[in-house]
Coordinates of N, CA and C and ligand atoms in Angstrom, one line a residue:
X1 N 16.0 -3.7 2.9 CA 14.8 -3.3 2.3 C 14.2 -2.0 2.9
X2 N 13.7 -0.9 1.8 CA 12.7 0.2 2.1 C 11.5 0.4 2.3
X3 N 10.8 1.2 3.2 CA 9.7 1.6 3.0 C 9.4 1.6 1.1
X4 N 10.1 1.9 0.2 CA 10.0 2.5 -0.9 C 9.7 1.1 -1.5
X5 N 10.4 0.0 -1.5 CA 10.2 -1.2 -1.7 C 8.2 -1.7 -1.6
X6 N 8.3 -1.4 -0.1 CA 6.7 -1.9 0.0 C 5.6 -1.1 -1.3
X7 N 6.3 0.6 -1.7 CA 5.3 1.1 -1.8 C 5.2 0.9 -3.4
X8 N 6.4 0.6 -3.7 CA 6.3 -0.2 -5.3 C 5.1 -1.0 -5.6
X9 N 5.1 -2.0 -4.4 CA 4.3 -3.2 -4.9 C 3.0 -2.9 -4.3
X10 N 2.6 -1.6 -3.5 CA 1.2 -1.4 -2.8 C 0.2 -0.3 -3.6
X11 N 1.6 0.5 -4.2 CA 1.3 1.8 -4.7 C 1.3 2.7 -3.6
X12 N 0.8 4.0 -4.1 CA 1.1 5.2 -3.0 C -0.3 5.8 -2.8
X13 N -1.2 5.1 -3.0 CA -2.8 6.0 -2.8 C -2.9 5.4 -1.3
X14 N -3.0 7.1 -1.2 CA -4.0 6.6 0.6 C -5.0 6.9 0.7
X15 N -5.8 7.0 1.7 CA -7.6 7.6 2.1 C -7.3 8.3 2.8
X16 N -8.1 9.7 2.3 CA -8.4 10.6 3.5 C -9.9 10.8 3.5
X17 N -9.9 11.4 4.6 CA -11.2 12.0 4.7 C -10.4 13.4 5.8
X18 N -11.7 14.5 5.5 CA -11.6 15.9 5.8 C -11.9 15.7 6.9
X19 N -11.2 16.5 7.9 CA -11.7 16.8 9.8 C -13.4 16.8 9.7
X20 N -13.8 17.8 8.7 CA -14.5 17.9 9.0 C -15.8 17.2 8.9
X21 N -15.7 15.8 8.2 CA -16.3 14.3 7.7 C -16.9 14.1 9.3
X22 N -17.6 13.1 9.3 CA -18.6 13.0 11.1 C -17.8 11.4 10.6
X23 N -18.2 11.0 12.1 CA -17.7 9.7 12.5 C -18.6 8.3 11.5
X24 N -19.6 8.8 11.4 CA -20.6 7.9 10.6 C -19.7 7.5 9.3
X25 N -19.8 8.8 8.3 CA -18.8 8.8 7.3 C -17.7 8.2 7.1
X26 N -16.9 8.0 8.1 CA -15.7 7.5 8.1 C -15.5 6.2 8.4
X27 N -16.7 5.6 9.2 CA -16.4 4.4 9.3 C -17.1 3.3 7.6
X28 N -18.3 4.9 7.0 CA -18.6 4.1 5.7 C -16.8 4.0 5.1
X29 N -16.1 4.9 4.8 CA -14.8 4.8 4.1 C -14.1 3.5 4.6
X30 N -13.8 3.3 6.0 CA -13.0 2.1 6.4 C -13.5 0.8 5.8
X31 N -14.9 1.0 5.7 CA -15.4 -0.2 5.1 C -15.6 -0.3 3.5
X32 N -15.6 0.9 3.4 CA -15.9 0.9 1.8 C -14.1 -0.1 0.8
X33 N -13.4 0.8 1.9 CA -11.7 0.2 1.1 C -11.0 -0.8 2.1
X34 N -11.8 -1.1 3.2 CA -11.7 -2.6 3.7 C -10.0 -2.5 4.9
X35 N -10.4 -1.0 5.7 CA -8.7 -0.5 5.6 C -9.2 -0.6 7.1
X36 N -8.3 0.1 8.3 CA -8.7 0.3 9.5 C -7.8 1.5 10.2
X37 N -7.4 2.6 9.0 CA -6.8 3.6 9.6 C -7.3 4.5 8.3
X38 N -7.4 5.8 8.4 CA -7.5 6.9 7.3 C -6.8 8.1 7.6
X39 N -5.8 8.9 6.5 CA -5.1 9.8 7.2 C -6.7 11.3 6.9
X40 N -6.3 12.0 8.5 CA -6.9 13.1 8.3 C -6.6 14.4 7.4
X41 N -6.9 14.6 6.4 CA -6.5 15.7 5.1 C -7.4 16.7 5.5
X42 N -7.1 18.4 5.1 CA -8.2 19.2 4.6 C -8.3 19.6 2.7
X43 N -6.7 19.4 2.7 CA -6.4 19.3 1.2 C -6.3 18.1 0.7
X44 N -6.4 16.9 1.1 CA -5.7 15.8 0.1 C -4.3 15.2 0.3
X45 N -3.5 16.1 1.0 CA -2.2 16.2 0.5 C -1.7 16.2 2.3
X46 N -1.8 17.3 2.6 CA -0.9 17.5 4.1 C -1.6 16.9 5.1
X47 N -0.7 16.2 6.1 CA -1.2 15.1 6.5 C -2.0 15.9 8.5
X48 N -3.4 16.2 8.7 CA -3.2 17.0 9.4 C -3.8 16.2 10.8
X49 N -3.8 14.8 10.6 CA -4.1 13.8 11.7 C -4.4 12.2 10.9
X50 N -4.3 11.5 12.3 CA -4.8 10.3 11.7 C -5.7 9.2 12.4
X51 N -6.9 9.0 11.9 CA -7.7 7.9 12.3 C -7.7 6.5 12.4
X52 N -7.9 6.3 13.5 CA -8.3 4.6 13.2 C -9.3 3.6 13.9
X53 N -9.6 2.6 13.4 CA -10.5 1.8 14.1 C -10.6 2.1 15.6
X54 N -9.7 2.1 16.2 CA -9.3 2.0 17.6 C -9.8 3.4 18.0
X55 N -9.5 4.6 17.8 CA -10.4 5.6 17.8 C -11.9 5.6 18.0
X56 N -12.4 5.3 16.8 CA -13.9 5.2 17.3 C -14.1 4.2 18.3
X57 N -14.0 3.3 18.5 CA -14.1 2.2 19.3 C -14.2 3.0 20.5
X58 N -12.5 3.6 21.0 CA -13.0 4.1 22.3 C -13.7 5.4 22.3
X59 N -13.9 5.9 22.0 CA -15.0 7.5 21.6 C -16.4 6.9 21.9
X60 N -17.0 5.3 21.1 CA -18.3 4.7 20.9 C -18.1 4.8 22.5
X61 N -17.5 3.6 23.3 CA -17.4 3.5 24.5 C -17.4 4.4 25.6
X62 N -16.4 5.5 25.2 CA -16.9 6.6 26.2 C -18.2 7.7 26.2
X63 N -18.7 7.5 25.1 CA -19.6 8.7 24.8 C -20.9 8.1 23.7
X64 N -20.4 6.5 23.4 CA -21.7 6.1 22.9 C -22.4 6.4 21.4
X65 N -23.4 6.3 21.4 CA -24.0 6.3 19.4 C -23.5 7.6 18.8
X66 N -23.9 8.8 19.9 CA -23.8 10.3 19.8 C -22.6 10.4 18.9
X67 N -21.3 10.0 18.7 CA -20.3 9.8 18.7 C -20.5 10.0 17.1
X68 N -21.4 9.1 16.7 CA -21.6 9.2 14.6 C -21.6 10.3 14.2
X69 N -21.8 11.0 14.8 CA -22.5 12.3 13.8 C -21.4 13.5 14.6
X70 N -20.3 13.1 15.5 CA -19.1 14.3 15.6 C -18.4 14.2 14.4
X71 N -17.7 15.4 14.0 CA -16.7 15.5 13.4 C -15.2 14.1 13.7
X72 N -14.7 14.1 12.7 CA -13.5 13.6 13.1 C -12.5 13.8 14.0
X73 N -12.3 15.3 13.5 CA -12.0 16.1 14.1 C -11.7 16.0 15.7
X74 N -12.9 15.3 16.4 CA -12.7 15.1 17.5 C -11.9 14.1 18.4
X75 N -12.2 13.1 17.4 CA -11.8 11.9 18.2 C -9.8 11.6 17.1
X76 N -9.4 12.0 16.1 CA -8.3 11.7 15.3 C -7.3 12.1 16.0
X77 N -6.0 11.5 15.9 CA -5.0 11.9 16.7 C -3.9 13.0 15.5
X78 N -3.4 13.7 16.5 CA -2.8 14.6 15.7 C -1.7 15.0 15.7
X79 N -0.9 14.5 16.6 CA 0.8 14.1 16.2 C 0.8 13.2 15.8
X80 N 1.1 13.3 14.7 CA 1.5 12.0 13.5 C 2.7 11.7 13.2
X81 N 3.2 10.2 13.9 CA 4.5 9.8 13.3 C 4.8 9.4 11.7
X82 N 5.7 10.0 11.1 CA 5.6 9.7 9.8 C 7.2 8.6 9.3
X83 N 7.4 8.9 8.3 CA 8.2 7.9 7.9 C 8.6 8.5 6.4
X84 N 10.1 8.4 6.1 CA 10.4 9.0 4.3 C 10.1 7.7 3.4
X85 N 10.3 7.8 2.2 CA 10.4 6.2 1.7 C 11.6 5.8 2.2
X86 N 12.8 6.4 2.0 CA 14.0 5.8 2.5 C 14.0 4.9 3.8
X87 N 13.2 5.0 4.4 CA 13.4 4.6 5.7 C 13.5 2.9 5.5
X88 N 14.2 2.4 6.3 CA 14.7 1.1 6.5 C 13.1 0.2 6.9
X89 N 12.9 -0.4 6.8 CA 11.5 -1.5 6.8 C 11.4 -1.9 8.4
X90 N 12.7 -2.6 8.6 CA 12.6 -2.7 10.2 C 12.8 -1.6 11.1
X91 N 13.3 -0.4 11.1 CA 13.5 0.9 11.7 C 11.4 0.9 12.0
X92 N 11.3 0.9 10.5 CA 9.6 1.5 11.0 C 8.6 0.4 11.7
X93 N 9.1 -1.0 11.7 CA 8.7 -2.1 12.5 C 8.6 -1.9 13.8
X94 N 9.5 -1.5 14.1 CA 10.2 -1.4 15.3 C 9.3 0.1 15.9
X95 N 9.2 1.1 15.1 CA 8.6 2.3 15.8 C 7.1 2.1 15.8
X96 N 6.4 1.3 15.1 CA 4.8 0.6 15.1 C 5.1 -0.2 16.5
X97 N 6.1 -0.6 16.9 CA 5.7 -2.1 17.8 C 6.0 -0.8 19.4
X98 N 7.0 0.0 19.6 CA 7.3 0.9 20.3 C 5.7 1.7 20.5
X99 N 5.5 2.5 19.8 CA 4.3 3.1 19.6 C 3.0 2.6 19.8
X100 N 3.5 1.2 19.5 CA 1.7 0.5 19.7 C 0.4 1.1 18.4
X101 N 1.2 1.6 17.4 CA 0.1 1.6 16.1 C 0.3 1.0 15.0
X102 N -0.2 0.7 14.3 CA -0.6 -0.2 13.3 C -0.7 0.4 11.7
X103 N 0.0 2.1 11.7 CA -0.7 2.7 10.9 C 0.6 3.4 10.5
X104 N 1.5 3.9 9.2 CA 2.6 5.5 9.7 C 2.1 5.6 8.1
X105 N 2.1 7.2 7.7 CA 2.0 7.4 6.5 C 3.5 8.0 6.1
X106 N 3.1 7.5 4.6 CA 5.0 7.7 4.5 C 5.0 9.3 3.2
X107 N 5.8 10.8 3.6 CA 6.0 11.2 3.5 C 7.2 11.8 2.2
X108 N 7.3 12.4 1.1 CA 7.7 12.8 0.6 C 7.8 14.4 0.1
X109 N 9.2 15.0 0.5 CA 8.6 16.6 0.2 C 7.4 17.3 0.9
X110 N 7.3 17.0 1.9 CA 6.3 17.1 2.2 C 4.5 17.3 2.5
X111 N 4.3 15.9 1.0 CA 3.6 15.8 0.8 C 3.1 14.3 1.0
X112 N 1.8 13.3 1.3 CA 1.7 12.4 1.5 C 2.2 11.0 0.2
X113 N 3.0 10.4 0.6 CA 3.7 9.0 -0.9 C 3.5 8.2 -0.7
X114 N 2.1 7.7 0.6 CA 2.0 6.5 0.7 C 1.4 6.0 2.1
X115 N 0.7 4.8 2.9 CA 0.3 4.4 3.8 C 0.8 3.2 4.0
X116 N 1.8 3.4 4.8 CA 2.1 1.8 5.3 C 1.5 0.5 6.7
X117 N 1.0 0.1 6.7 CA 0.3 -0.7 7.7 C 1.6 -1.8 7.8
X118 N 0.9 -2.3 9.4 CA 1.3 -3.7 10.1 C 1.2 -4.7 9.0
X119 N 0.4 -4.7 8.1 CA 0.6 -5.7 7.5 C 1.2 -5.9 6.4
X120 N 1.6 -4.5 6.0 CA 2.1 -4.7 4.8 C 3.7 -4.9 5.1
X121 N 3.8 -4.7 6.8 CA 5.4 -5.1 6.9 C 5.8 -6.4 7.4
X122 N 4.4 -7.0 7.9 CA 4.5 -8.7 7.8 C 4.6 -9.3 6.3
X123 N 4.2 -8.9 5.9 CA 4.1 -9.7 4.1 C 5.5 -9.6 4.1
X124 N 5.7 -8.1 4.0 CA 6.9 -7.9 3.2 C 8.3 -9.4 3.7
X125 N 8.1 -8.8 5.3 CA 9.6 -9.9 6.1 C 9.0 -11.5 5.5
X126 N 7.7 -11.7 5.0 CA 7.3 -13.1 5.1 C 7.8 -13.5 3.7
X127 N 7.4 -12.6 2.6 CA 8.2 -12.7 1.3 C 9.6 -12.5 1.1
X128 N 9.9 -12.0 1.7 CA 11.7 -12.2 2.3 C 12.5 -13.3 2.3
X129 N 11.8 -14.2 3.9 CA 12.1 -15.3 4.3 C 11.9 -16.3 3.3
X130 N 10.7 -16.1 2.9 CA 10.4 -17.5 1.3 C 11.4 -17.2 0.3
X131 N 12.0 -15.5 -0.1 CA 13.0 -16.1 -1.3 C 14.2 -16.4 -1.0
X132 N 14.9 -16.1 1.0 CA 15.6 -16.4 1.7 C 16.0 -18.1 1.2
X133 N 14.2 -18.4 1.7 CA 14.6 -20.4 2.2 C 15.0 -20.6 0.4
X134 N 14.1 -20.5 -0.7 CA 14.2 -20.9 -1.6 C 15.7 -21.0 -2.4
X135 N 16.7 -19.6 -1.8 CA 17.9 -19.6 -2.8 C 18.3 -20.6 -1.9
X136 N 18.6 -20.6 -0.4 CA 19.4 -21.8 0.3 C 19.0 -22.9 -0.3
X137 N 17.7 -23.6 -0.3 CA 17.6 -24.7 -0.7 C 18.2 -24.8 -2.2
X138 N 18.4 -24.0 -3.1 CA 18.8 -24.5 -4.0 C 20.4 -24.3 -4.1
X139 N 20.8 -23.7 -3.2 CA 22.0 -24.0 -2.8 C 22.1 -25.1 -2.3
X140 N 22.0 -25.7 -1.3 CA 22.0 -26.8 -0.8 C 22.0 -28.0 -1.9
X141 N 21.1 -27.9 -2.7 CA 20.7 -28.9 -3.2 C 21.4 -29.0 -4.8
X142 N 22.1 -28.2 -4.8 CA 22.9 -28.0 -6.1 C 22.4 -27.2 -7.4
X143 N 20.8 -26.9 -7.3 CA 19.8 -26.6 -8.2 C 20.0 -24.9 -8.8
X144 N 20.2 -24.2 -7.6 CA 20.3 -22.4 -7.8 C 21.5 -22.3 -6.9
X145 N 22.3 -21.6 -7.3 CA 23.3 -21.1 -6.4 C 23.9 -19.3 -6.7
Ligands
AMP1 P1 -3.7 1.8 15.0 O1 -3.0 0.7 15.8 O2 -2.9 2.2 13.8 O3 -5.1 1.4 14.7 O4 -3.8 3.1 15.9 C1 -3.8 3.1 17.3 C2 -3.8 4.5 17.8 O5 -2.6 5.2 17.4 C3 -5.0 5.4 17.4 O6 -5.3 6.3 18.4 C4 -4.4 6.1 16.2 O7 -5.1 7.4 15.9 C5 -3.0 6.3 16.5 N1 -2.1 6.2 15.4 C6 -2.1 5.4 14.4 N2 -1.1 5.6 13.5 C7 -0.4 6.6 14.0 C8 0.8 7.3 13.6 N3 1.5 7.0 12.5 N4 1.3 8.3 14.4 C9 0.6 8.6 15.5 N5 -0.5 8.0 16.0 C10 -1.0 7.0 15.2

């Protein structure tokens, strides 16, 4: 299975917001689409950092309320590991769990084709395993083979 698989069934819209958005703003967006990462855009398109919950969290903590009203800009990280669609599902599992983020946007021509999260690569192996058990069992059982 591909990244390209996931993005069939998720679609390819991601959230940005511009560097130059304040921290306040962006945590309306995380909440407004219920997400907990946003890629950093100035166009829409090129991917020029990326945010996430965990960000603000430590920025509130080191620096407190003040923090709402910086740019993004400040606190977003900005080497961004990315990912093609082609990419193998567990390849990019594996570079989330290495990495320790929860977040890769997936890249085409290089332009943005998509957001893939931790969760959408638990579903995916979880929907796997269920059509896995389901053909065995009806193998087993003489029903689907
Ligand atoms: P996350 O687990 O996705 O909430 O992110 C944890 C940390 O990694 C935060 O500092 C993010 O800005 C950063 N991060 C998230 N996704 C990526 C990525 N694809 N490439 C590089 N850094 C990332």
């Amino acid at each position: 299975m591909r990244i390209s698989d996931i993005l069939r069934v998720k679609g390819s819209k991601v959230v940005t917001v511009t560097p130059d958005s304040d921290v306040a703003r962006l945590l309306a967006v995380l909440a407004e689409h219920k997400i907990g990462a946003v890629i950093v855009s100035a166009d829409g398109s090129r991917v020029d950092g990326i945010v996430s919950e965990r960000d603000v969290v430590r920025a509130l903590a080191a620096r407190g309320a003040a923090v709402l009203s910086e740019p993004v800009s400040r606190i977003h990280t900005v080497s961004v590991r990315s990912v093609s669609p082609e990419a193998p599902i567990e390849d990019v599992a594996r570079l989330m769990t290495d990495h320790r983020f929860r977040h890769v946007p997936v890249l085409e021509n290089g332009g943005l084709a998509g957001l893939v999260s931790i969760g959408d690569v638990v579903k995916n192996r979880i929907d796997e395993l269920e059509s896995e058990r389901t053909s065995l069992e009806g193998y087993i059982t003489g029903e689907r083979y």
